[in-house]
């Protein structure tokens, strides 16, 4: 018999489904649309229509790169499709070792370790390194996987307003003498495209003897002449203790990594639960990831082109009257205001074959809903110009532009 009184689980499910029904009815739902085909680096087939892709994190346009595809195929021929187990037991392949050596060389560290996703990397590494009695100090706009790792760790979790270095220093002073401190931040913030004040964070960590962990999900392949990340960008080598990144964005694979000194990596390899209790990265993905790091070094023009394209996109949208917030990278927020306005902008853009997606609350604060548009090295300047015209027309129609 059905219980007439709804419990909280039922209520939550119902509330979300009501919200979804509303957006379906108004033709304002654009999430989870399957891509049917990749067409070159910058175009996709969605719902039978070819669209320019402005929502991809494949910043260097490496998805579908022949050398990377070939490496994945070779790995399958050699090792098959799965690893039938965890790394510590029978799951480790020579290929995993080669991948980790490649990452360590790319990041200029002694060693590296890989996990099966970036999300799981943050969860397991943060909760392995700190626990009760320790302190984590985290930027308020850090990625959800960092927040979840911090909560899971049981350490004291202190946050500071986004990029507020005075607040960071106050938090560091707040920690009692003798307790371990871990400062964590994204290098490039995933919703806003701006950079952490890296020189100041490094200085404060040194001053207060705190460990520093930086998530380079959106800076790998993006920052620095060689694309190696935020240390290269600021010309500050060896500044980060725990260098985290994903293999799912610029690197067209899946997985996450930590690069650091040999002792740290040994420790994680023998203590972190996602490494010990979850199956290894599949061969094709490990092979693809390794080849992608090589391609970044072999084809530095991609980084130059990404920078030029990002500049064109940011300046062009600003000139057309949009607020692109504080972005300095290929992640370009186009501020819309209300959730509704962001959904309508998405609909107008997609109806004119520009594939962009909205980010709404609670992922961003209410009133700051936006399109979160991205460009990659695969776009041509003319395409970007056309896409910006489409977004401008949408802005006029919705009333964001006057
Ligand atoms: C995407 C992302 C992750 C998670 O990486 P996955 O490999 O997709 O699990 C972690 N941190 C940041 C900042 C991200 O943007």
Coordinates of C-alpha atoms and ligand atoms in Angstrom, one line a residue:
X1 CA 0.0 0.0 0.0
X2 CA 1.3 3.5 -0.8
X3 CA 2.1 5.6 2.1
X4 CA 0.1 8.8 1.9
X5 CA 2.8 10.8 3.7
X6 CA 5.8 11.5 1.5
X7 CA 9.3 11.1 3.0
X8 CA 12.1 13.4 2.2
X9 CA 13.6 11.2 -0.5
X10 CA 10.2 11.2 -2.3
X11 CA 9.9 15.0 -1.9
X12 CA 13.4 15.6 -3.3
X13 CA 12.8 13.4 -6.3
X14 CA 9.4 15.1 -6.9
X15 CA 10.7 18.6 -6.6
X16 CA 13.5 18.0 -9.1
X17 CA 11.1 16.3 -11.5
X18 CA 8.7 19.2 -11.3
X19 CA 11.5 21.6 -12.1
X20 CA 12.5 19.5 -15.1
X21 CA 8.9 19.2 -16.4
X22 CA 8.7 23.0 -16.4
X23 CA 11.8 23.4 -18.5
X24 CA 10.7 20.6 -20.9
X25 CA 7.4 22.3 -21.4
X26 CA 9.0 25.5 -22.3
X27 CA 11.5 23.9 -24.6
X28 CA 14.3 25.2 -22.3
X29 CA 16.0 21.9 -21.5
X30 CA 19.4 21.4 -23.2
X31 CA 21.4 19.1 -20.9
X32 CA 22.4 15.6 -21.8
X33 CA 21.9 15.9 -25.6
X34 CA 23.7 13.1 -27.3
X35 CA 26.4 14.1 -29.8
X36 CA 25.9 11.8 -32.8
X37 CA 29.1 12.5 -34.6
X38 CA 32.3 14.6 -34.4
X39 CA 32.8 16.6 -37.5
X40 CA 36.3 17.9 -37.5
X41 CA 37.6 19.4 -34.3
X42 CA 35.0 22.2 -33.9
X43 CA 31.7 20.9 -35.2
X44 CA 29.3 18.2 -34.0
X45 CA 26.1 16.6 -35.1
X46 CA 23.3 16.9 -32.5
X47 CA 19.7 16.1 -33.1
X48 CA 20.5 15.7 -36.8
X49 CA 21.9 19.3 -37.0
X50 CA 25.5 20.2 -37.5
X51 CA 26.5 22.8 -34.9
X52 CA 29.6 24.7 -33.9
X53 CA 30.9 23.3 -30.6
X54 CA 31.3 26.0 -28.0
X55 CA 30.9 23.9 -24.8
X56 CA 33.9 21.5 -25.1
X57 CA 36.8 21.2 -22.7
X58 CA 39.0 19.7 -25.4
X59 CA 41.0 23.0 -25.3
X60 CA 43.7 22.0 -27.7
X61 CA 41.2 20.2 -30.0
X62 CA 42.8 16.8 -29.4
X63 CA 39.6 14.7 -29.5
X64 CA 39.9 12.5 -32.5
X65 CA 43.6 13.3 -33.1
X66 CA 44.9 10.5 -35.4
X67 CA 48.1 9.7 -33.3
X68 CA 46.0 9.5 -30.1
X69 CA 43.3 7.3 -31.7
X70 CA 46.0 5.1 -33.0
X71 CA 47.6 4.8 -29.6
X72 CA 44.3 3.7 -28.1
X73 CA 43.9 1.1 -30.8
X74 CA 47.4 -0.2 -30.3
X75 CA 46.8 -0.5 -26.6
X76 CA 43.7 -2.6 -27.2
X77 CA 45.5 -4.9 -29.5
X78 CA 48.3 -5.4 -27.0
X79 CA 46.3 -5.5 -23.7
X80 CA 42.6 -5.9 -24.5
X81 CA 39.9 -3.7 -23.2
X82 CA 40.0 -4.0 -19.4
X83 CA 42.5 -4.6 -16.6
X84 CA 40.4 -7.1 -14.7
X85 CA 41.5 -5.8 -11.3
X86 CA 43.1 -3.2 -9.2
X87 CA 46.5 -1.7 -9.8
X88 CA 48.1 -3.1 -6.6
X89 CA 47.3 -6.7 -7.7
X90 CA 47.1 -7.9 -11.3
X91 CA 45.8 -4.6 -12.8
X92 CA 49.0 -2.8 -13.4
X93 CA 50.2 -2.7 -17.0
X94 CA 53.6 -1.6 -18.4
X95 CA 51.5 1.1 -20.1
X96 CA 50.3 2.6 -16.8
X97 CA 53.9 2.9 -15.7
X98 CA 54.8 4.6 -19.0
X99 CA 51.9 6.9 -18.7
X100 CA 52.9 7.9 -15.1
X101 CA 56.5 8.5 -16.2
X102 CA 55.2 10.6 -19.1
X103 CA 53.1 12.7 -16.7
X104 CA 55.9 13.1 -14.2
X105 CA 58.3 14.3 -17.0
X106 CA 55.6 16.7 -18.4
X107 CA 55.0 18.2 -14.9
X108 CA 58.7 18.2 -14.0
X109 CA 58.2 16.0 -10.9
X110 CA 59.9 12.8 -9.7
X111 CA 56.8 10.7 -10.0
X112 CA 53.1 10.6 -10.8
X113 CA 50.1 8.3 -10.0
X114 CA 46.9 7.9 -12.0
X115 CA 43.3 7.2 -11.0
X116 CA 40.2 6.5 -13.0
X117 CA 38.7 10.0 -12.9
X118 CA 39.6 13.5 -11.8
X119 CA 36.7 13.5 -9.5
X120 CA 37.8 10.4 -7.7
X121 CA 41.4 11.7 -7.6
X122 CA 40.4 14.7 -5.6
X123 CA 38.2 12.6 -3.3
X124 CA 40.7 10.0 -2.5
X125 CA 43.9 12.1 -2.4
X126 CA 42.5 14.8 -0.1
X127 CA 40.9 12.3 2.2
X128 CA 44.1 10.2 2.3
X129 CA 46.4 13.2 3.1
X130 CA 44.4 14.9 5.8
X131 CA 42.0 13.8 8.5
X132 CA 40.8 14.7 11.9
X133 CA 43.0 17.3 13.6
X134 CA 44.3 18.7 10.3
X135 CA 43.1 21.8 8.5
X136 CA 42.1 22.4 4.9
X137 CA 41.9 25.9 3.5
X138 CA 40.0 26.1 0.2
X139 CA 38.9 28.8 -2.2
X140 CA 35.1 29.2 -2.2
X141 CA 34.9 28.6 -5.9
X142 CA 36.8 25.4 -5.9
X143 CA 35.4 22.5 -7.9
X144 CA 32.8 20.2 -6.3
X145 CA 35.2 17.3 -6.3
X146 CA 37.6 19.3 -4.0
X147 CA 34.7 20.2 -1.7
X148 CA 33.6 16.6 -1.5
X149 CA 37.1 15.4 -0.8
X150 CA 37.5 18.0 2.0
X151 CA 34.2 17.0 3.6
X152 CA 35.0 13.3 3.3
X153 CA 38.4 13.7 5.0
X154 CA 37.0 14.8 8.3
X155 CA 39.6 17.6 8.6
X156 CA 38.6 21.1 9.7
X157 CA 37.4 22.7 6.5
X158 CA 38.0 26.4 6.2
X159 CA 37.0 28.4 3.1
X160 CA 38.0 31.8 1.9
X161 CA 36.2 34.2 -0.4
X162 CA 37.3 33.7 -4.0
X163 CA 40.8 34.8 -4.5
X164 CA 40.8 36.9 -1.3
X165 CA 44.4 36.7 -0.2
X166 CA 43.9 38.6 3.0
X167 CA 41.2 36.1 4.0
X168 CA 43.5 33.2 3.1
X169 CA 46.2 34.6 5.4
X170 CA 43.7 35.1 8.2
X171 CA 42.6 31.4 7.9
X172 CA 46.3 30.3 7.9
X173 CA 46.8 32.3 11.1
X174 CA 43.7 30.7 12.6
X175 CA 45.3 27.2 12.6
X176 CA 46.8 26.3 16.0
X177 CA 50.6 25.7 16.0
X178 CA 51.5 22.2 15.1
X179 CA 48.4 21.2 13.1
X180 CA 49.0 20.2 9.5
X181 CA 47.6 22.7 6.9
X182 CA 46.6 22.0 3.3
X183 CA 45.8 24.9 1.0
X184 CA 43.8 23.9 -2.1
X185 CA 42.7 25.9 -5.2
X186 CA 41.8 25.5 -8.8
X187 CA 44.5 27.0 -11.1
X188 CA 41.8 28.2 -13.5
X189 CA 38.3 28.4 -12.1
X190 CA 35.9 26.2 -14.0
X191 CA 32.9 28.5 -14.0
X192 CA 34.6 31.9 -14.4
X193 CA 37.8 31.2 -16.3
X194 CA 40.0 33.4 -14.1
X195 CA 43.2 32.4 -12.4
X196 CA 44.1 31.9 -8.7
X197 CA 46.5 34.6 -7.4
X198 CA 49.2 32.0 -7.6
X199 CA 52.3 34.0 -6.6
X200 CA 50.6 35.2 -3.4
X201 CA 49.2 31.7 -2.5
X202 CA 52.7 30.2 -2.9
X203 CA 54.2 33.0 -0.8
X204 CA 51.6 32.5 2.0
X205 CA 52.0 28.7 2.0
X206 CA 55.8 29.1 2.4
X207 CA 55.3 31.7 5.2
X208 CA 52.9 29.5 7.2
X209 CA 54.4 26.1 6.3
X210 CA 51.3 24.9 4.6
X211 CA 51.1 22.2 1.9
X212 CA 49.8 23.4 -1.5
X213 CA 47.6 21.4 -3.8
X214 CA 46.5 22.9 -7.2
X215 CA 43.9 21.4 -9.5
X216 CA 45.0 21.9 -13.1
X217 CA 41.8 20.6 -14.8
X218 CA 41.5 23.7 -16.9
X219 CA 45.1 24.9 -17.1
X220 CA 46.8 21.8 -18.4
X221 CA 47.6 22.5 -22.1
X222 CA 46.2 26.0 -21.6
X223 CA 48.7 27.9 -19.4
X224 CA 52.4 28.4 -20.2
X225 CA 54.1 28.4 -23.6
X226 CA 54.5 24.6 -23.5
X227 CA 51.1 24.1 -21.9
X228 CA 52.5 22.6 -18.8
X229 CA 50.3 24.7 -16.4
X230 CA 50.3 27.4 -13.9
X231 CA 53.9 27.1 -12.6
X232 CA 55.1 27.7 -16.2
X233 CA 52.7 30.6 -16.7
X234 CA 54.1 32.4 -13.7
X235 CA 57.6 31.1 -14.2
X236 CA 57.6 29.6 -10.7
X237 CA 58.8 26.0 -11.0
X238 CA 58.6 23.6 -8.0
X239 CA 56.0 25.7 -6.2
X240 CA 53.2 23.2 -5.8
X241 CA 53.5 20.1 -3.5
X242 CA 50.6 18.2 -4.9
X243 CA 50.0 18.8 -8.6
X244 CA 46.5 17.5 -9.6
X245 CA 45.0 17.2 -13.0
X246 CA 42.5 15.3 -15.1
X247 CA 42.9 13.2 -18.2
X248 CA 39.4 14.1 -19.4
X249 CA 39.7 17.7 -20.7
X250 CA 42.7 18.8 -22.7
X251 CA 43.8 15.2 -22.6
X252 CA 41.1 13.4 -24.6
X253 CA 40.8 10.3 -22.4
X254 CA 39.5 9.8 -18.9
X255 CA 41.2 9.6 -15.5
X256 CA 43.0 11.9 -13.1
X257 CA 46.6 12.2 -11.8
X258 CA 48.8 13.5 -9.0
X259 CA 52.4 14.5 -9.8
X260 CA 54.8 15.2 -7.0
X261 CA 57.9 13.8 -5.2
X262 CA 58.6 10.1 -5.0
X263 CA 57.7 9.8 -1.3
X264 CA 54.3 11.4 -1.8
X265 CA 53.5 9.2 -4.7
X266 CA 54.6 6.1 -2.9
X267 CA 52.5 7.0 0.0
X268 CA 49.4 7.5 -2.2
X269 CA 50.0 4.3 -4.1
X270 CA 49.9 2.3 -0.8
X271 CA 47.2 4.2 1.1
X272 CA 44.7 5.9 -1.2
X273 CA 41.5 3.9 -1.3
X274 CA 40.5 4.7 -4.9
X275 CA 43.8 3.2 -6.0
X276 CA 43.7 0.1 -3.8
X277 CA 40.0 -0.7 -4.1
X278 CA 39.0 0.3 -7.6
X279 CA 40.0 -1.2 -10.9
X280 CA 42.8 0.3 -13.0
X281 CA 42.4 2.7 -15.9
X282 CA 41.6 0.7 -19.1
X283 CA 44.4 0.2 -21.6
X284 CA 42.9 2.3 -24.5
X285 CA 42.4 5.3 -22.2
X286 CA 45.9 5.0 -20.7
X287 CA 47.4 4.7 -24.2
X288 CA 45.4 7.7 -25.5
X289 CA 46.4 9.8 -22.5
X290 CA 50.1 9.0 -22.9
X291 CA 50.0 9.9 -26.6
X292 CA 48.2 13.2 -25.8
X293 CA 50.9 14.5 -23.6
X294 CA 53.4 13.8 -26.4
X295 CA 51.2 15.6 -28.9
X296 CA 51.0 18.7 -26.7
X297 CA 54.8 18.9 -26.8
X298 CA 55.1 18.0 -30.5
X299 CA 52.4 20.5 -31.6
X300 CA 53.0 23.7 -29.7
X301 CA 51.1 25.7 -32.3
X302 CA 47.9 24.4 -30.7
X303 CA 48.6 26.4 -27.5
X304 CA 49.3 29.6 -29.5
X305 CA 46.1 29.1 -31.5
X306 CA 44.1 28.5 -28.3
X307 CA 45.4 31.7 -26.8
X308 CA 44.6 33.7 -30.0
X309 CA 41.1 32.2 -30.2
X310 CA 40.4 32.9 -26.5
X311 CA 41.5 36.5 -27.0
X312 CA 39.3 36.9 -30.0
X313 CA 36.3 35.4 -28.3
X314 CA 36.6 37.4 -25.1
X315 CA 37.3 40.7 -26.8
X316 CA 34.6 40.1 -29.4
X317 CA 31.9 39.3 -26.8
X318 CA 32.9 42.3 -24.8
X319 CA 32.8 44.6 -27.8
X320 CA 29.3 43.3 -28.5
X321 CA 28.2 44.4 -25.1
X322 CA 28.3 41.2 -23.0
X323 CA 29.7 40.9 -19.5
X324 CA 32.3 38.1 -19.6
X325 CA 33.3 38.6 -15.9
X326 CA 36.9 38.1 -15.0
X327 CA 37.9 35.4 -17.5
X328 CA 41.5 35.3 -18.9
X329 CA 41.2 31.9 -20.5
X330 CA 39.2 29.8 -23.0
X331 CA 36.3 29.5 -20.5
X332 CA 34.2 32.5 -21.3
X333 CA 31.1 33.2 -19.1
X334 CA 28.4 35.2 -20.9
X335 CA 26.5 36.7 -18.0
X336 CA 22.7 36.4 -18.5
X337 CA 21.4 37.1 -14.9
X338 CA 18.4 34.9 -14.2
X339 CA 18.2 31.1 -14.9
X340 CA 15.4 31.8 -17.3
X341 CA 17.5 34.2 -19.3
X342 CA 20.4 31.7 -19.5
X343 CA 18.1 29.0 -20.7
X344 CA 16.6 31.3 -23.3
X345 CA 20.0 32.4 -24.6
X346 CA 20.9 28.7 -24.9
X347 CA 17.7 28.0 -26.9
X348 CA 18.3 30.9 -29.3
X349 CA 22.0 30.0 -29.8
X350 CA 21.3 26.3 -30.4
X351 CA 18.4 27.0 -32.8
X352 CA 21.0 28.9 -34.8
X353 CA 23.5 26.0 -34.6
X354 CA 25.8 27.3 -31.9
X355 CA 26.2 24.6 -29.3
X356 CA 26.6 26.4 -25.9
X357 CA 25.2 25.4 -22.5
X358 CA 23.9 27.3 -19.5
X359 CA 25.2 27.2 -16.0
X360 CA 22.5 28.1 -13.5
X361 CA 22.1 28.1 -9.7
X362 CA 23.1 26.4 -7.5
X363 CA 26.2 25.8 -9.6
X364 CA 26.7 29.6 -9.6
X365 CA 25.2 32.2 -7.2
X366 CA 21.6 33.2 -8.0
X367 CA 21.5 36.2 -10.4
X368 CA 24.8 35.2 -12.0
X369 CA 23.4 32.5 -14.4
X370 CA 25.3 32.5 -17.6
X371 CA 26.3 30.7 -20.8
X372 CA 29.6 29.0 -20.1
X373 CA 31.1 29.2 -23.6
X374 CA 34.4 27.8 -24.5
X375 CA 36.7 28.0 -27.6
X376 CA 39.4 25.6 -28.5
X377 CA 42.4 25.4 -30.8
X378 CA 40.2 23.6 -33.3
X379 CA 38.1 26.7 -34.1
X380 CA 38.9 29.0 -37.0
X381 CA 38.6 32.8 -36.5
X382 CA 35.7 33.1 -39.1
X383 CA 33.7 30.4 -37.2
X384 CA 34.2 32.2 -33.9
X385 CA 33.1 35.5 -35.5
X386 CA 29.9 33.9 -36.8
X387 CA 29.2 32.2 -33.4
X388 CA 29.6 35.5 -31.7
X389 CA 27.1 37.1 -34.1
X390 CA 24.6 34.4 -33.2
X391 CA 25.1 35.0 -29.5
X392 CA 24.7 38.7 -30.1
X393 CA 21.4 38.2 -31.9
X394 CA 20.2 36.0 -29.1
X395 CA 21.2 38.7 -26.6
X396 CA 19.2 41.4 -28.4
X397 CA 16.2 39.1 -28.7
X398 CA 16.2 38.1 -25.0
X399 CA 16.9 41.7 -23.9
X400 CA 20.3 41.2 -22.3
X401 CA 21.8 43.5 -24.9
X402 CA 20.0 46.8 -25.5
Ligands
LIG1 C1 36.3 18.4 -14.4 C2 37.0 18.7 -13.2 C3 37.4 17.7 -12.3 C4 36.9 16.3 -12.4 O1 37.6 15.7 -13.5 P1 37.0 14.4 -14.2 O2 38.2 13.8 -14.8 O3 36.0 14.9 -15.2 O4 36.4 13.5 -13.2 C5 38.1 18.1 -11.2 N1 38.4 19.4 -10.9 C6 38.1 20.4 -11.8 C7 38.5 21.8 -11.5 C8 37.3 20.1 -12.9 O5 36.9 21.1 -13.7

